Amino acid sequence: MTRTPKYRLHKPSGRAVVTLAGKQHYLGKYNSVESKREYHRILAEYHAAAGQICFGTDPDEVTLAMLMVDYLAHCKRHYPSQASPETNQVKLIFRVVKKLCADLPAIEFGPRQFKAVRQTLVDDPTCQRGRGNKKKSAKPLARKYINAQMSRLSRMFRWAAADGIIPSHVYNDLRVIPGLKAGRTSAPETKKILPVSQDVVDATLKECPPVLADMIRVQLLTGCRPAEVCALTPSMIDRSGEVWRAHLIDHKGAWRGKERIIYIGPEAQAVLRHYLDRDPNVNLFSPAECDAQRRAMLTELRQTPANQGNKPGYNSRTRSGKKRSQASRLGSAYSSMSYRRAIYYRCKKAGVPKWAPNQLRHSAATKARSEFGLDHAAGFLGHAEVGITQVYAEQDERKAIEVALKLG
């Protein structure tokens, strides 16, 4: 817990003083009513600003580096969910700004600087990568992705203007800049996300450890998002009905007030039963468990005699007897990114075209729509808006249950 800055006496001047964000704020004559009132006022503003390093700094002296530090702290509070990639994406665009103009006063960041950052994204696909993580040949960043990154940068200035850190005209000047238009930039277009064929999925499943294979099956049968299948725990799942319901608290639309329920039919239930006997709040699918299964599969295929070569769990660096700890390195839960990487690796092993887990949701949506219609598919996938959900909740749930009974 952060300690509250103290009301103190500045002996040389006889005034009251408080230190906030490394800066001295003089409050008036020490121990006077006015100085104490000023202390509580400025302390309230400081707490409302969540301890920003920019607090109390003249707008002319706030640099982009200072602003980025404060905004990143805001993002970590505002986007705490693993289901949200916003904080990580903000870090990526900040790398570019840091390289180009970190020491520039924030109020001097205008349309020219904004376009310079954007052009860097267009010209150099590796500009967002850290040291030692640059490939000579990298795919150009897509136009829509570049526009999304620049929108994130604009939101920093909107936040700063709303908090009184910089004048509002700085953000207003950036708002008038249009995004990159299709066909009018060298940045390529994003490829349309298509469903993945069942044959490709089946071939991939043959190369997957059981945990990863079951994740894929559950996502395909329920039509949930990659982040949602990664976040599932036993406590989320209501098993009282014919169709189980997984109530997600922390999900993509939670900040909008939406409720997200994953409907789990008989086939998906059969897959999940093997994972429900663990701690209620532990993720169903563990990368450490998956890695242990992968290593067991390699041990079964091993041709070197057990009394020769490396023992399971050891390598040339650990022959002194200290076993490697994979569980602590891999963690107990997948992220959307690690889940996607695991599938990519298995696609390579299976010799099939690379596909991403969000394509499974498209496959489930396509199948549900073709067999039951658009309304049923929307209810099954949780696509309704907040107002529509309140009006048609019962109807959508009935349709979702009907789909889950047949498909899931």
Coordinates of C-alpha atoms in Angstrom, one line a residue:
M1 CA 0.0 0.0 0.0
T2 CA 1.4 3.4 -1.0
R3 CA 2.2 5.7 2.0
T4 CA 0.3 9.1 2.0
P5 CA 2.7 12.0 1.5
K6 CA 3.1 14.0 4.7
Y7 CA 2.2 17.6 5.5
R8 CA 5.6 19.1 6.6
L9 CA 7.2 22.3 7.7
H10 CA 9.7 24.0 5.3
K11 CA 11.9 25.6 8.0
P12 CA 13.7 28.2 5.9
S13 CA 10.5 29.8 4.7
G14 CA 8.0 28.8 7.5
R15 CA 5.7 27.4 4.9
A16 CA 3.9 24.1 4.8
V17 CA 5.1 21.7 2.0
V18 CA 4.2 18.3 0.6
T19 CA 6.3 16.3 -1.9
L20 CA 4.3 14.6 -4.7
A21 CA 5.9 12.8 -7.6
G22 CA 9.3 14.1 -6.6
K23 CA 8.2 17.8 -6.7
Q24 CA 7.7 20.2 -3.8
H25 CA 4.3 21.9 -3.4
Y26 CA 4.2 24.8 -1.1
L27 CA 0.8 25.2 0.7
G28 CA 1.0 28.5 2.6
K29 CA 1.8 29.4 6.2
Y30 CA 2.6 26.2 8.2
N31 CA -0.3 25.0 10.5
S32 CA -2.8 27.5 9.1
V33 CA -6.3 26.5 8.1
E34 CA -5.6 27.6 4.5
S35 CA -2.5 25.5 4.1
K36 CA -4.2 22.4 5.5
R37 CA -7.2 22.9 3.1
E38 CA -4.7 23.3 0.2
Y39 CA -2.9 20.1 1.4
H40 CA -6.1 18.0 1.3
R41 CA -7.1 19.5 -2.1
I42 CA -3.8 18.8 -3.8
L43 CA -3.6 15.4 -2.2
A44 CA -7.0 14.5 -3.6
E45 CA -6.0 15.6 -7.0
Y46 CA -2.8 13.5 -6.7
H47 CA -4.7 10.3 -5.7
A48 CA -7.2 11.0 -8.6
A49 CA -4.2 11.1 -10.9
A50 CA -3.0 7.8 -9.5
G51 CA 0.5 9.0 -8.7
Q52 CA 1.5 10.2 -12.2
I53 CA 5.0 11.4 -12.6
C54 CA 3.5 14.2 -14.7
F55 CA 1.5 15.4 -11.7
G56 CA 2.2 19.1 -11.0
T57 CA 4.5 19.5 -14.0
D58 CA 3.9 22.4 -16.3
P59 CA 2.4 21.2 -19.6
D60 CA 5.3 22.7 -21.5
E61 CA 7.7 20.5 -19.5
V62 CA 5.9 17.2 -19.9
T63 CA 7.8 15.1 -22.4
L64 CA 6.5 12.1 -24.4
A65 CA 8.7 9.8 -22.3
M66 CA 7.0 11.0 -19.1
L67 CA 3.6 10.8 -20.7
M68 CA 4.1 7.2 -22.0
V69 CA 5.2 6.0 -18.5
D70 CA 2.0 7.4 -16.9
Y71 CA -0.2 6.1 -19.7
L72 CA 1.3 2.7 -19.6
A73 CA 0.6 2.6 -15.8
H74 CA -3.0 3.6 -16.6
C75 CA -3.3 0.8 -19.2
K76 CA -2.2 -1.8 -16.7
R77 CA -5.0 -0.7 -14.3
H78 CA -7.6 -0.2 -17.1
Y79 CA -6.9 -3.4 -19.0
P80 CA -5.9 -5.9 -16.3
S81 CA -7.4 -8.9 -18.1
Q82 CA -5.4 -11.5 -19.9
A83 CA -8.2 -11.5 -22.4
S84 CA -7.2 -8.0 -23.5
P85 CA -4.1 -7.5 -25.6
E86 CA -4.3 -3.7 -25.3
T87 CA -1.4 -3.1 -22.9
N88 CA 1.0 -5.2 -24.9
Q89 CA 0.0 -3.4 -28.1
V90 CA 0.5 -0.1 -26.5
K91 CA 4.0 -1.1 -25.5
L92 CA 4.7 -2.0 -29.1
I93 CA 3.7 1.4 -30.5
F94 CA 5.6 3.2 -27.7
R95 CA 8.8 1.5 -28.8
V96 CA 8.5 3.4 -32.1
V97 CA 7.7 6.7 -30.4
K98 CA 10.7 6.2 -28.0
K99 CA 13.1 5.7 -30.9
L100 CA 11.8 8.8 -32.8
C101 CA 10.9 11.5 -30.3
A102 CA 10.9 10.4 -26.6
D103 CA 12.4 13.7 -25.4
L104 CA 10.0 15.9 -27.4
P105 CA 7.6 18.0 -25.3
A106 CA 4.1 16.3 -25.5
I107 CA 2.5 19.6 -26.6
E108 CA 4.8 19.7 -29.7
F109 CA 3.6 16.3 -30.9
G110 CA 1.4 17.3 -33.9
P111 CA 0.3 15.9 -37.2
R112 CA 3.8 15.8 -38.7
Q113 CA 5.2 13.7 -35.8
F114 CA 2.1 11.5 -35.9
K115 CA 2.6 10.8 -39.6
A116 CA 6.3 10.2 -39.1
V117 CA 5.5 7.4 -36.6
R118 CA 2.9 6.0 -38.9
Q119 CA 5.3 6.0 -41.9
T120 CA 7.9 4.2 -39.8
L121 CA 5.3 1.4 -39.2
V122 CA 4.7 1.3 -43.0
D123 CA 8.4 1.2 -44.0
D124 CA 9.9 -0.9 -41.3
P125 CA 8.0 -4.0 -40.1
T126 CA 10.6 -4.6 -37.4
C127 CA 10.4 -1.2 -35.8
Q128 CA 8.2 -2.4 -32.9
R129 CA 10.6 -5.2 -31.9
G130 CA 13.1 -5.1 -29.1
R131 CA 16.8 -5.6 -29.3
G132 CA 17.9 -9.0 -30.6
N133 CA 14.5 -9.7 -31.9
K134 CA 14.7 -8.4 -35.5
K135 CA 14.6 -10.5 -38.6
K136 CA 16.1 -9.3 -41.8
S137 CA 13.0 -10.5 -43.7
A138 CA 9.7 -9.6 -42.1
K139 CA 6.2 -9.3 -43.4
P140 CA 4.9 -5.7 -43.9
L141 CA 2.5 -4.6 -41.2
A142 CA -1.1 -4.5 -42.5
R143 CA -3.0 -1.3 -43.1
K144 CA -5.7 -2.0 -40.6
Y145 CA -3.2 -2.9 -37.9
I146 CA -1.2 0.3 -38.5
N147 CA -4.4 2.3 -38.2
A148 CA -5.3 0.5 -34.9
Q149 CA -1.8 1.2 -33.5
M150 CA -2.1 4.9 -34.4
S151 CA -5.5 5.0 -32.7
R152 CA -3.9 3.6 -29.6
L153 CA -1.4 6.4 -29.7
S154 CA -4.1 9.0 -30.2
R155 CA -6.0 7.6 -27.1
M156 CA -2.9 8.4 -25.0
F157 CA -3.3 12.1 -25.9
R158 CA -7.1 12.0 -25.3
W159 CA -6.4 10.5 -21.8
A160 CA -3.8 13.1 -21.1
A161 CA -6.1 15.9 -22.2
A162 CA -8.9 14.5 -20.0
D163 CA -6.6 14.4 -17.0
G164 CA -5.4 18.0 -17.6
I165 CA -1.8 16.9 -18.3
I166 CA -1.7 18.6 -21.7
P167 CA -4.0 21.1 -23.5
S168 CA -6.9 19.5 -25.3
H169 CA -5.9 21.1 -28.6
V170 CA -3.0 18.6 -28.9
Y171 CA -5.5 15.8 -29.1
N172 CA -7.9 17.7 -31.3
D173 CA -5.1 18.3 -33.9
L174 CA -4.5 14.6 -34.1
R175 CA -8.2 13.7 -34.5
V176 CA -8.4 15.4 -37.9
I177 CA -5.8 13.1 -39.4
P178 CA -7.5 10.4 -41.5
G179 CA -6.4 6.8 -41.3
L180 CA -4.6 5.0 -44.1
K181 CA -7.0 4.2 -47.0
A182 CA -7.2 1.0 -48.9
G183 CA -5.4 1.2 -52.2
R184 CA -3.7 4.5 -51.3
T185 CA -0.8 3.2 -49.2
S186 CA 1.9 0.6 -49.7
A187 CA 0.7 -1.2 -46.5
P188 CA -1.0 -4.4 -47.5
E189 CA -4.5 -5.4 -46.7
T190 CA -5.4 -7.8 -43.9
K191 CA -6.3 -11.3 -45.1
K192 CA -9.8 -12.3 -44.4
I193 CA -10.1 -14.8 -41.6
L194 CA -11.6 -18.0 -43.0
P195 CA -12.8 -21.2 -41.3
V196 CA -10.3 -24.0 -41.1
S197 CA -11.2 -27.3 -42.7
Q198 CA -12.0 -30.3 -40.5
D199 CA -9.4 -32.3 -42.4
V200 CA -6.6 -29.9 -41.5
V201 CA -7.8 -29.8 -37.9
D202 CA -7.9 -33.6 -37.7
A203 CA -4.4 -33.9 -39.1
T204 CA -3.1 -31.3 -36.5
L205 CA -4.8 -33.1 -33.6
K206 CA -2.8 -36.2 -34.4
E207 CA 0.4 -34.4 -33.5
C208 CA -1.0 -32.6 -30.4
P209 CA -0.5 -33.7 -26.8
P210 CA -3.8 -34.5 -25.1
V211 CA -4.2 -31.1 -23.4
L212 CA -3.7 -29.1 -26.5
A213 CA -5.9 -31.4 -28.5
D214 CA -8.7 -31.1 -26.0
M215 CA -8.4 -27.3 -26.0
I216 CA -8.9 -27.3 -29.8
R217 CA -11.9 -29.7 -29.6
V218 CA -13.6 -27.6 -26.9
Q219 CA -13.1 -24.4 -28.8
L220 CA -14.4 -26.0 -32.0
L221 CA -17.5 -27.5 -30.3
T222 CA -18.4 -24.4 -28.3
G223 CA -17.4 -21.6 -30.8
C224 CA -15.7 -19.6 -28.0
R225 CA -12.8 -17.2 -28.5
P226 CA -9.2 -18.4 -28.0
A227 CA -8.8 -16.2 -24.9
E228 CA -12.0 -17.7 -23.5
V229 CA -11.0 -21.3 -23.8
C230 CA -7.6 -20.4 -22.2
A231 CA -9.4 -18.8 -19.2
L232 CA -11.8 -21.6 -18.4
T233 CA -11.8 -22.9 -14.8
P234 CA -14.0 -25.5 -13.1
S235 CA -15.7 -22.8 -11.0
M236 CA -17.0 -21.1 -14.1
I237 CA -19.0 -24.1 -15.3
D238 CA -22.6 -24.6 -14.2
R239 CA -23.3 -28.3 -14.7
S240 CA -26.9 -28.4 -13.4
G241 CA -28.6 -28.5 -16.8
E242 CA -28.5 -30.7 -19.9
V243 CA -26.3 -28.1 -21.5
W244 CA -23.6 -26.8 -19.3
R245 CA -23.0 -23.0 -19.0
A246 CA -19.6 -21.4 -18.5
H247 CA -20.1 -17.9 -17.1
L248 CA -17.1 -15.7 -17.9
I249 CA -16.5 -12.8 -15.6
D250 CA -13.4 -11.4 -17.3
H251 CA -14.0 -11.3 -21.0
K252 CA -13.8 -9.1 -24.1
G253 CA -17.1 -7.3 -23.6
A254 CA -17.1 -7.1 -19.8
W255 CA -16.3 -3.4 -19.8
R256 CA -19.4 -2.8 -21.8
G257 CA -21.6 -4.5 -19.3
K258 CA -22.1 -7.6 -21.4
E259 CA -22.7 -11.1 -20.0
R260 CA -20.8 -13.9 -21.7
I261 CA -22.0 -17.4 -21.5
I262 CA -20.4 -20.4 -23.3
Y263 CA -22.9 -23.1 -23.9
I264 CA -21.3 -26.6 -23.6
G265 CA -23.1 -29.5 -25.3
P266 CA -22.7 -33.3 -24.7
E267 CA -19.5 -33.8 -26.9
A268 CA -17.7 -30.9 -25.3
Q269 CA -18.8 -32.0 -21.8
A270 CA -17.2 -35.4 -22.5
V271 CA -13.9 -33.7 -23.2
L272 CA -14.0 -31.4 -20.2
R273 CA -14.9 -34.1 -17.6
H274 CA -11.3 -35.1 -17.4
Y275 CA -10.3 -31.6 -16.2
L276 CA -13.0 -30.9 -13.6
D277 CA -11.4 -32.7 -10.6
R278 CA -8.8 -30.0 -10.0
D279 CA -8.9 -26.8 -7.9
P280 CA -12.1 -24.8 -8.8
N281 CA -10.1 -21.7 -9.6
V282 CA -7.2 -23.3 -11.6
N283 CA -7.3 -23.1 -15.4
L284 CA -8.5 -26.3 -17.0
F285 CA -5.8 -26.3 -19.6
S286 CA -2.2 -26.0 -18.4
P287 CA 0.8 -25.5 -20.6
A288 CA 3.0 -27.1 -18.0
E289 CA 0.8 -30.2 -18.1
C290 CA 0.8 -30.2 -21.9
D291 CA 4.6 -29.9 -21.9
A292 CA 4.9 -32.9 -19.5
Q293 CA 2.7 -34.9 -22.0
R294 CA 4.9 -33.8 -24.9
R295 CA 8.0 -35.0 -23.1
A296 CA 6.3 -38.3 -22.2
M297 CA 5.5 -38.8 -25.9
L298 CA 9.1 -38.2 -26.8
T299 CA 10.2 -40.7 -24.1
E300 CA 8.0 -43.4 -25.6
L301 CA 9.5 -42.8 -29.0
R302 CA 13.1 -42.8 -27.7
Q303 CA 15.4 -45.3 -29.3
T304 CA 18.5 -44.7 -27.1
P305 CA 18.7 -47.2 -24.2
A306 CA 17.6 -45.8 -20.8
N307 CA 21.1 -46.3 -19.4
Q308 CA 22.7 -44.2 -22.1
G309 CA 22.4 -40.5 -23.1
N310 CA 20.3 -38.0 -21.1
K311 CA 17.8 -39.1 -18.6
P312 CA 14.2 -37.7 -19.0
G313 CA 14.1 -34.2 -17.6
Y314 CA 17.9 -33.7 -17.8
N315 CA 20.3 -32.5 -20.5
S316 CA 24.0 -31.9 -21.0
R317 CA 23.8 -28.8 -18.8
T318 CA 22.0 -30.5 -15.9
R319 CA 23.9 -33.8 -15.6
S320 CA 25.1 -32.7 -12.2
G321 CA 21.8 -33.9 -10.9
K322 CA 19.6 -30.7 -10.9
K323 CA 16.4 -31.3 -12.8
R324 CA 14.9 -28.6 -14.9
S325 CA 11.7 -27.0 -13.7
Q326 CA 9.5 -26.6 -16.7
A327 CA 6.3 -25.8 -14.7
S328 CA 7.6 -22.6 -13.2
R329 CA 8.7 -21.4 -16.7
L330 CA 5.6 -22.3 -18.6
G331 CA 3.0 -21.3 -16.0
S332 CA -0.4 -22.7 -15.2
A333 CA -2.4 -21.0 -18.0
Y334 CA -2.2 -20.4 -21.7
S335 CA -2.4 -17.0 -23.2
S336 CA -4.0 -16.4 -26.6
M337 CA -0.5 -15.9 -28.0
S338 CA 1.1 -19.1 -26.5
Y339 CA -2.0 -21.1 -27.5
R340 CA -1.6 -19.9 -31.1
R341 CA 2.2 -20.6 -31.1
A342 CA 1.5 -24.1 -29.9
I343 CA -0.9 -24.8 -32.7
Y344 CA 1.5 -23.3 -35.3
Y345 CA 4.2 -25.7 -34.1
R346 CA 1.9 -28.7 -34.4
C347 CA 0.8 -27.6 -37.9
K348 CA 4.4 -27.7 -38.9
K349 CA 4.9 -31.2 -37.4
A350 CA 1.7 -32.4 -39.2
G351 CA 2.8 -30.9 -42.5
V352 CA -0.5 -28.9 -42.9
P353 CA -1.0 -25.2 -43.7
K354 CA -0.6 -23.0 -40.7
W355 CA -3.9 -22.0 -39.1
A356 CA -4.8 -19.8 -36.0
P357 CA -7.2 -20.7 -33.2
N358 CA -9.6 -17.9 -34.0
Q359 CA -10.4 -19.7 -37.2
L360 CA -12.0 -22.4 -35.1
R361 CA -14.6 -19.8 -34.0
H362 CA -15.3 -19.0 -37.6
S363 CA -15.7 -22.7 -38.4
A364 CA -18.2 -23.1 -35.6
A365 CA -20.1 -19.9 -36.7
T366 CA -20.3 -21.1 -40.3
K367 CA -21.6 -24.5 -39.3
A368 CA -24.2 -23.1 -36.8
R369 CA -25.4 -20.5 -39.3
S370 CA -25.7 -23.0 -42.1
E371 CA -27.7 -25.5 -40.0
F372 CA -29.7 -23.2 -37.8
G373 CA -29.7 -19.7 -39.3
L374 CA -28.2 -16.3 -38.3
D375 CA -30.3 -15.7 -35.2
H376 CA -29.4 -19.1 -33.6
A377 CA -25.7 -18.6 -34.5
A378 CA -25.6 -15.2 -32.9
G379 CA -27.1 -16.5 -29.7
F380 CA -24.7 -19.5 -29.6
L381 CA -21.6 -17.3 -30.2
G382 CA -22.7 -14.4 -27.9
H383 CA -22.8 -11.7 -30.5
A384 CA -25.8 -9.7 -29.3
E385 CA -25.4 -6.1 -28.1
V386 CA -26.3 -5.1 -24.5
G387 CA -29.8 -3.8 -25.2
I388 CA -30.7 -6.7 -27.5
T389 CA -29.4 -9.2 -24.9
Q390 CA -31.7 -7.7 -22.2
V391 CA -34.7 -7.9 -24.5
Y392 CA -34.1 -11.3 -26.2
A393 CA -32.1 -13.0 -23.5
E394 CA -34.5 -15.9 -23.0
Q395 CA -35.0 -16.4 -26.7
D396 CA -31.3 -16.3 -27.5
E397 CA -30.5 -18.8 -24.7
R398 CA -33.1 -21.2 -26.0
K399 CA -31.6 -21.0 -29.5
A400 CA -28.1 -21.4 -28.1
I401 CA -29.1 -24.5 -26.1
E402 CA -30.6 -26.0 -29.3
V403 CA -27.4 -25.5 -31.2
A404 CA -25.2 -26.8 -28.4
L405 CA -27.3 -30.0 -28.0
K406 CA -26.8 -30.8 -31.6
L407 CA -23.3 -29.5 -32.4
G408 CA -21.5 -29.4 -29.1

